[in-house]
Coordinates of C-alpha atoms in Angstrom, one line a residue:
M4 CA -52.8 38.8 44.1
L5 CA -51.7 36.6 47.0
I6 CA -55.4 35.9 47.8
R7 CA -55.9 34.6 44.3
Y8 CA -52.6 32.5 44.4
I9 CA -53.7 31.0 47.6
A10 CA -57.2 30.2 46.1
F11 CA -55.6 28.8 43.2
T12 CA -53.2 26.6 45.1
L13 CA -56.0 25.2 47.3
L14 CA -58.0 24.4 44.2
I15 CA -55.1 22.4 42.8
L16 CA -54.8 20.6 46.1
L17 CA -58.4 19.8 46.4
I18 CA -58.6 18.4 42.7
S19 CA -55.4 16.4 43.6
C20 CA -57.0 14.9 46.7
D21 CA -60.2 14.1 44.8
S22 CA -58.2 12.3 42.2
Q23 CA -56.3 10.3 44.6
E24 CA -59.5 9.2 46.4
K25 CA -60.6 7.8 43.1
V26 CA -57.7 5.5 42.3
D27 CA -58.4 2.0 43.3
T28 CA -55.0 0.6 44.4
R29 CA -56.6 -2.9 45.0
S30 CA -55.7 -6.0 43.2
P31 CA -58.3 -7.5 40.9
L32 CA -59.0 -10.4 43.3
E33 CA -59.2 -7.9 46.2
I34 CA -61.7 -5.9 44.3
V35 CA -63.9 -8.8 43.1
L36 CA -63.8 -10.7 46.5
A37 CA -65.1 -7.6 48.3
S38 CA -68.1 -7.6 45.9
Q39 CA -71.6 -7.2 47.5
N40 CA -72.7 -10.2 45.2
P41 CA -74.4 -12.3 47.7
N42 CA -73.1 -15.6 46.2
I43 CA -69.4 -14.1 46.8
K44 CA -70.2 -12.2 50.0
R45 CA -71.8 -15.2 51.7
V46 CA -68.5 -17.2 51.1
M47 CA -66.1 -14.4 51.9
D48 CA -68.0 -13.5 55.1
S49 CA -67.1 -17.1 56.6
V50 CA -64.2 -17.6 54.1
H51 CA -62.1 -20.0 56.5
Q52 CA -65.3 -22.3 56.7
Y53 CA -65.0 -22.9 53.0
A54 CA -61.3 -23.6 52.8
V55 CA -61.1 -21.1 49.6
Q56 CA -58.0 -20.8 47.6
I57 CA -57.8 -18.6 44.4
K58 CA -55.1 -17.9 41.7
F59 CA -55.9 -15.2 39.0
T60 CA -53.5 -14.3 36.1
Q61 CA -54.0 -11.2 34.0
I62 CA -52.6 -11.9 30.5
E63 CA -51.0 -9.1 28.6
R64 CA -49.8 -9.0 25.1
K65 CA -47.6 -6.4 23.6
N66 CA -45.5 -6.5 20.6
G67 CA -46.2 -10.1 19.9
K68 CA -45.0 -11.1 23.3
V69 CA -47.2 -12.6 26.3
S70 CA -46.6 -11.6 30.0
F71 CA -48.4 -12.6 33.1
K72 CA -49.4 -10.9 36.3
D73 CA -50.4 -13.3 39.0
Y74 CA -52.6 -12.7 42.1
N75 CA -53.1 -15.1 44.9
F76 CA -55.9 -15.4 47.7
Q77 CA -55.0 -17.9 50.3
V78 CA -52.9 -20.1 48.1
D79 CA -51.0 -22.4 50.1
S80 CA -49.6 -25.8 48.8
T81 CA -49.2 -27.1 52.5
R82 CA -52.9 -26.7 53.1
Y83 CA -54.5 -29.8 51.5
F84 CA -57.8 -30.1 49.5
Y85 CA -59.0 -33.1 47.6
P86 CA -58.2 -32.4 43.9
A87 CA -60.8 -34.7 42.5
S88 CA -61.0 -34.9 38.9
T89 CA -58.6 -32.1 38.2
V90 CA -55.9 -34.8 38.1
K91 CA -57.2 -36.0 34.8
F92 CA -55.8 -33.1 33.1
P93 CA -52.0 -34.3 33.7
I94 CA -53.1 -37.9 33.2
A95 CA -54.5 -37.0 29.5
L96 CA -51.2 -35.3 28.7
L97 CA -48.9 -38.0 30.1
T98 CA -50.9 -40.4 28.1
L99 CA -50.1 -38.4 24.8
S100 CA -46.4 -38.0 25.9
K101 CA -46.1 -41.8 26.4
L102 CA -47.8 -42.7 23.1
R103 CA -44.8 -40.7 21.4
G104 CA -42.2 -43.1 22.7
I105 CA -44.2 -46.4 21.5
Q106 CA -43.7 -47.4 18.0
G107 CA -46.7 -48.3 16.0
I108 CA -49.4 -47.0 18.1
D109 CA -50.9 -43.3 18.5
R110 CA -53.9 -41.9 20.2
N111 CA -56.1 -43.1 17.6
T112 CA -55.1 -46.8 18.1
K113 CA -57.9 -49.0 19.3
F114 CA -57.3 -50.8 22.6
Y115 CA -59.1 -52.3 25.7
V116 CA -58.0 -52.9 29.2
E117 CA -57.8 -56.7 30.2
G118 CA -61.2 -57.5 32.0
D119 CA -62.9 -54.3 30.6
T120 CA -65.9 -54.6 28.0
L121 CA -65.1 -51.4 26.2
E122 CA -63.0 -51.3 23.0
T123 CA -62.0 -47.6 22.6
T124 CA -59.2 -45.3 21.6
F125 CA -56.9 -43.2 23.5
A126 CA -58.2 -40.2 21.8
R127 CA -61.7 -41.0 22.6
E128 CA -61.0 -41.5 26.4
I129 CA -59.1 -38.1 26.4
E130 CA -62.1 -36.4 25.0
K131 CA -64.3 -38.1 27.5
V132 CA -62.1 -36.8 30.3
F133 CA -62.6 -33.3 29.4
A134 CA -66.1 -33.2 28.1
V135 CA -67.9 -35.0 31.0
S136 CA -65.0 -35.8 33.2
D137 CA -65.5 -39.5 32.6
N138 CA -64.1 -41.7 35.5
H139 CA -64.0 -44.9 33.6
S140 CA -61.9 -43.0 30.9
Y141 CA -59.5 -41.8 33.5
N142 CA -59.0 -45.1 34.9
R143 CA -58.3 -46.7 31.7
L144 CA -55.6 -44.0 31.0
F145 CA -54.3 -44.8 34.7
E146 CA -53.8 -48.4 33.9
F147 CA -51.7 -47.5 30.7
L148 CA -49.5 -45.2 32.6
G149 CA -49.1 -46.7 36.1
Q150 CA -48.4 -44.7 39.2
D151 CA -44.5 -44.9 39.1
Y152 CA -44.5 -43.3 35.5
I153 CA -47.1 -40.6 36.4
N154 CA -45.1 -39.4 39.5
R155 CA -41.7 -39.8 37.9
E156 CA -42.6 -37.5 35.0
L157 CA -44.5 -35.1 37.0
T158 CA -41.8 -34.7 39.8
R159 CA -39.1 -34.5 37.0
I160 CA -40.8 -31.1 35.8
P161 CA -40.9 -28.1 38.0
F162 CA -44.6 -27.7 38.0
G163 CA -44.8 -27.6 41.8
P164 CA -45.6 -30.4 44.5
V165 CA -47.8 -32.9 43.2
R166 CA -48.7 -36.8 43.8
I167 CA -51.2 -39.0 42.0
S168 CA -51.6 -42.2 43.7
H169 CA -54.9 -43.8 42.7
R170 CA -57.8 -44.3 40.4
V171 CA -61.1 -42.8 41.2
S172 CA -64.6 -44.1 42.0
T173 CA -63.6 -47.9 41.7
P174 CA -63.0 -50.6 44.3
N175 CA -59.1 -51.0 45.0
S176 CA -58.5 -47.6 43.5
D177 CA -54.8 -47.5 45.0
E178 CA -53.9 -51.0 43.8
I179 CA -50.3 -50.7 42.6
T180 CA -50.5 -53.5 39.8
T181 CA -52.0 -52.1 36.7
R182 CA -53.8 -54.2 34.2
P183 CA -52.4 -54.9 30.8
L184 CA -53.7 -53.2 27.6
I185 CA -54.6 -55.1 24.6
I186 CA -53.8 -53.1 21.6
Y187 CA -55.3 -53.6 18.1
Q188 CA -52.3 -53.5 15.5
N189 CA -55.0 -53.9 12.8
D190 CA -58.6 -55.2 12.9
S191 CA -57.6 -58.8 13.5
T192 CA -54.0 -58.7 15.0
T193 CA -53.5 -57.7 18.6
T194 CA -50.5 -57.3 20.9
T195 CA -50.4 -56.6 24.6
L196 CA -48.8 -53.9 26.7
P197 CA -47.9 -55.8 30.0
N198 CA -49.1 -54.7 33.5
T199 CA -46.7 -52.8 35.8
I200 CA -46.1 -53.2 39.5
N201 CA -45.8 -49.8 41.2
T202 CA -44.6 -48.2 44.4
S203 CA -47.2 -47.8 47.2
A204 CA -48.1 -44.2 48.2
Q205 CA -46.6 -42.9 51.4
P206 CA -48.8 -40.6 53.6
L207 CA -48.5 -37.0 52.9
A208 CA -47.5 -34.6 55.7
L209 CA -49.6 -31.7 55.2
T210 CA -51.8 -29.3 57.3
E211 CA -55.8 -30.1 57.0
I212 CA -55.0 -33.5 55.8
Q213 CA -57.3 -34.8 58.3
K214 CA -60.9 -33.3 57.6
G215 CA -64.2 -33.1 59.2
L216 CA -66.0 -34.6 62.1
G217 CA -66.7 -38.2 60.6
Y218 CA -67.3 -40.2 57.5
M219 CA -69.7 -42.7 56.3
D220 CA -68.4 -46.2 55.9
G221 CA -71.1 -48.0 54.0
D222 CA -74.2 -47.5 56.3
S223 CA -71.9 -46.7 59.3
L224 CA -71.1 -43.4 60.7
I225 CA -67.5 -43.3 61.8
R226 CA -67.0 -40.5 64.3
E227 CA -63.4 -39.3 63.4
A228 CA -61.8 -37.2 61.0
F229 CA -61.4 -38.3 57.5
D230 CA -57.9 -39.2 56.5
F231 CA -56.7 -38.0 53.0
S232 CA -53.1 -38.8 53.5
L233 CA -53.0 -41.7 50.9
K234 CA -55.1 -39.6 48.4
N235 CA -54.0 -37.8 45.3
Y236 CA -52.5 -34.4 45.9
Y237 CA -52.6 -31.5 43.2
P238 CA -52.5 -28.0 44.6
I239 CA -53.6 -24.8 43.2
E240 CA -50.1 -23.6 42.4
T241 CA -49.2 -26.7 40.5
Q242 CA -52.5 -26.9 38.6
H243 CA -52.1 -23.2 37.7
Q244 CA -48.5 -23.8 36.3
F245 CA -49.4 -26.8 34.5
L246 CA -52.2 -25.1 32.7
K247 CA -49.8 -22.3 31.7
T248 CA -47.4 -24.6 30.0
V249 CA -50.2 -26.1 27.9
I250 CA -51.8 -22.8 26.8
F251 CA -48.5 -20.7 26.3
P252 CA -45.9 -23.7 25.8
E253 CA -43.6 -21.2 23.8
K254 CA -42.8 -19.5 27.1
Y255 CA -41.3 -22.5 28.7
E256 CA -38.2 -24.6 28.2
S257 CA -38.3 -28.3 27.3
S258 CA -37.4 -29.2 30.8
E259 CA -40.3 -27.1 32.2
K260 CA -43.3 -28.7 30.6
I261 CA -44.6 -32.0 29.2
N262 CA -43.3 -32.0 25.5
L263 CA -46.0 -32.9 23.0
T264 CA -46.1 -32.4 19.2
Q265 CA -47.9 -29.4 17.9
D266 CA -50.5 -31.8 16.6
Q267 CA -50.9 -33.3 20.1
L268 CA -51.3 -29.9 21.7
D269 CA -53.9 -28.8 19.2
F270 CA -55.7 -31.9 20.0
V271 CA -55.8 -31.6 23.8
R272 CA -56.6 -27.9 23.6
T273 CA -59.6 -28.7 21.3
A274 CA -60.6 -31.6 23.8
M275 CA -60.4 -29.0 26.7
R276 CA -62.8 -26.6 25.4
T277 CA -65.1 -28.8 23.5
L278 CA -68.6 -28.9 25.1
P279 CA -70.4 -32.4 25.7
K280 CA -73.1 -31.7 23.0
N281 CA -70.2 -31.5 20.5
T282 CA -68.8 -35.0 21.4
G283 CA -72.2 -36.9 21.3
Y284 CA -73.6 -36.4 24.7
D285 CA -77.4 -35.6 25.7
V286 CA -77.6 -31.9 26.1
K287 CA -80.4 -32.3 28.8
T288 CA -77.9 -34.3 31.0
Y289 CA -74.8 -32.9 30.2
Y290 CA -75.5 -29.1 29.4
D291 CA -72.8 -26.6 28.3
G292 CA -71.8 -25.7 31.9
Y293 CA -71.6 -29.3 33.3
C294 CA -67.9 -29.0 33.3
K295 CA -67.4 -25.3 33.1
F296 CA -67.7 -24.2 36.7
F297 CA -66.7 -20.6 36.3
M298 CA -69.2 -18.3 34.5
Y299 CA -71.6 -21.0 33.7
G300 CA -71.6 -23.7 36.4
D301 CA -74.8 -22.5 37.9
T302 CA -76.9 -22.4 34.6
K303 CA -78.2 -24.8 31.9
E304 CA -78.2 -22.0 29.3
N305 CA -75.8 -22.3 26.2
I306 CA -72.4 -20.8 26.4
P307 CA -71.9 -18.2 23.7
E308 CA -69.8 -19.2 20.7
N309 CA -67.2 -16.5 21.4
I310 CA -66.5 -17.7 24.9
K311 CA -63.8 -20.4 24.7
I312 CA -63.0 -22.3 28.4
Y313 CA -60.1 -24.5 28.4
N314 CA -60.3 -26.2 31.6
K315 CA -60.5 -29.1 33.9
V316 CA -63.0 -29.4 36.8
G317 CA -63.1 -31.5 39.8
D318 CA -65.8 -32.4 42.5
A319 CA -65.9 -34.9 45.2
Y320 CA -66.2 -35.0 49.2
G321 CA -67.8 -31.6 49.1
T322 CA -64.8 -29.8 47.3
L323 CA -65.3 -27.9 43.9
T324 CA -62.2 -27.0 42.0
D325 CA -61.8 -25.6 38.5
C326 CA -58.7 -24.7 36.6
A327 CA -59.4 -22.6 33.5
Y328 CA -58.0 -20.4 30.5
I329 CA -61.0 -18.3 29.6
H330 CA -60.9 -16.5 26.2
D331 CA -63.5 -14.3 24.7
T332 CA -62.5 -14.0 21.1
K333 CA -65.1 -11.3 20.3
N334 CA -64.1 -8.9 23.1
N335 CA -60.5 -9.8 23.2
V336 CA -60.6 -10.9 26.8
E337 CA -58.4 -13.6 28.2
F338 CA -57.4 -14.5 31.6
M339 CA -56.5 -17.7 33.7
L340 CA -58.2 -18.7 36.9
T341 CA -57.9 -21.7 39.5
A342 CA -59.9 -21.8 42.4
T343 CA -61.2 -24.4 45.1
I344 CA -63.9 -24.3 47.6
M345 CA -65.2 -27.0 50.2
V346 CA -68.9 -26.9 51.2
N347 CA -69.5 -29.5 53.6
K348 CA -71.5 -27.9 56.5
N349 CA -72.1 -30.9 58.5
G350 CA -68.5 -32.0 58.4
I351 CA -69.4 -35.6 57.4
F352 CA -67.7 -37.1 54.4
N353 CA -69.2 -39.7 52.1
D354 CA -72.8 -38.9 53.0
N355 CA -73.4 -37.1 49.8
N356 CA -74.9 -34.1 51.6
Y357 CA -72.9 -31.0 50.4
E358 CA -74.0 -27.6 49.4
Y359 CA -72.8 -27.7 46.0
D360 CA -75.9 -26.0 44.3
E361 CA -76.7 -23.7 47.3
I362 CA -73.1 -22.3 47.5
G363 CA -70.3 -24.0 45.5
F364 CA -71.5 -23.5 42.0
P365 CA -72.9 -20.1 42.6
F366 CA -69.7 -18.8 44.1
M367 CA -67.5 -20.3 41.4
A368 CA -69.7 -19.1 38.6
D369 CA -70.1 -15.4 39.8
L370 CA -66.2 -15.5 40.7
G371 CA -65.7 -16.3 37.0
R372 CA -68.2 -13.6 35.9
E373 CA -66.8 -11.0 38.1
L374 CA -63.3 -11.4 37.1
Y375 CA -64.3 -11.5 33.3
N376 CA -66.3 -8.2 33.8
Y377 CA -63.2 -6.8 35.7
V378 CA -60.9 -7.7 32.5
L379 CA -63.5 -6.6 30.0
N380 CA -63.9 -3.2 31.6
H381 CA -60.3 -2.5 31.9
K382 CA -59.8 -3.4 28.3
K383 CA -62.3 -0.7 27.5

């Protein structure tokens, strides 16, 4: 009898040990970043070279309520990376917010910037900002807002650290005097929104604010680190929180978000997920994944109808960044992901010699795919 009892006890212990060995206690990010997928492994094997930062949020719904579970990898707001076009997201929302306070105009009002040749609407410029990350559209909205309004509003709300100081891809991008906007009250009558004189940006005091071995100034190579201290600053934590307040505004008080009407929120969410082909752009140049780095940034194939990606990307100076809420309406999969990677092997900025296609886009796409598969498998 004693022998049978000992044998039974040993069997239970073996089963228990075996079960414990099969339990994976790693976080979703740890599991995915340990993948043998070559596009992920190549980066993770030399992760510090690529200045990777990632924030992932599992979204759980229970009894009609939404909760978040956040996971970080090397997220550090004191470590600078150039945010590129991701700053266009808050600019779009601030435009809608400011329009609420100006009587007689709205997002469909026609306007042009003094000295510009294009007559457009605020709605159209916001759509272009998300569909193809249009630089001119961002700059037009920047003229409407001005640096002081932008930063006053963004620092008033506890998104996290942020500073937006300049336009993009244009001479004198940090000019503090904005240009007037000519507003059409009707087809024949116009009024002018005057220019503003704003505060000059102060140098940022952050780690890794000086980058690389040199940079191109025209045709000349300057052999010293490139100084980003007067550039835009929009770290991962801030981007991620900003997106949460737009996708799930009901979870935040008025003081914690940019307050928009339901109509304005519906409009901007639609703009965020709309693909270029659905806003009039040529599909050969502006394929579905053109501004959808996660899951589809390395392919020109169509994105399935059931995959909705609400996001804003940025790429410049060898840095790729995406901030996205991804929702598979067919399989009931949803999560949020923000990540940045720098691919500048030679350490020279402004030489247009970056490893976007070889390393950057494959990493971002497979990071999105592997996290999608993780969430899908755990749903099952």
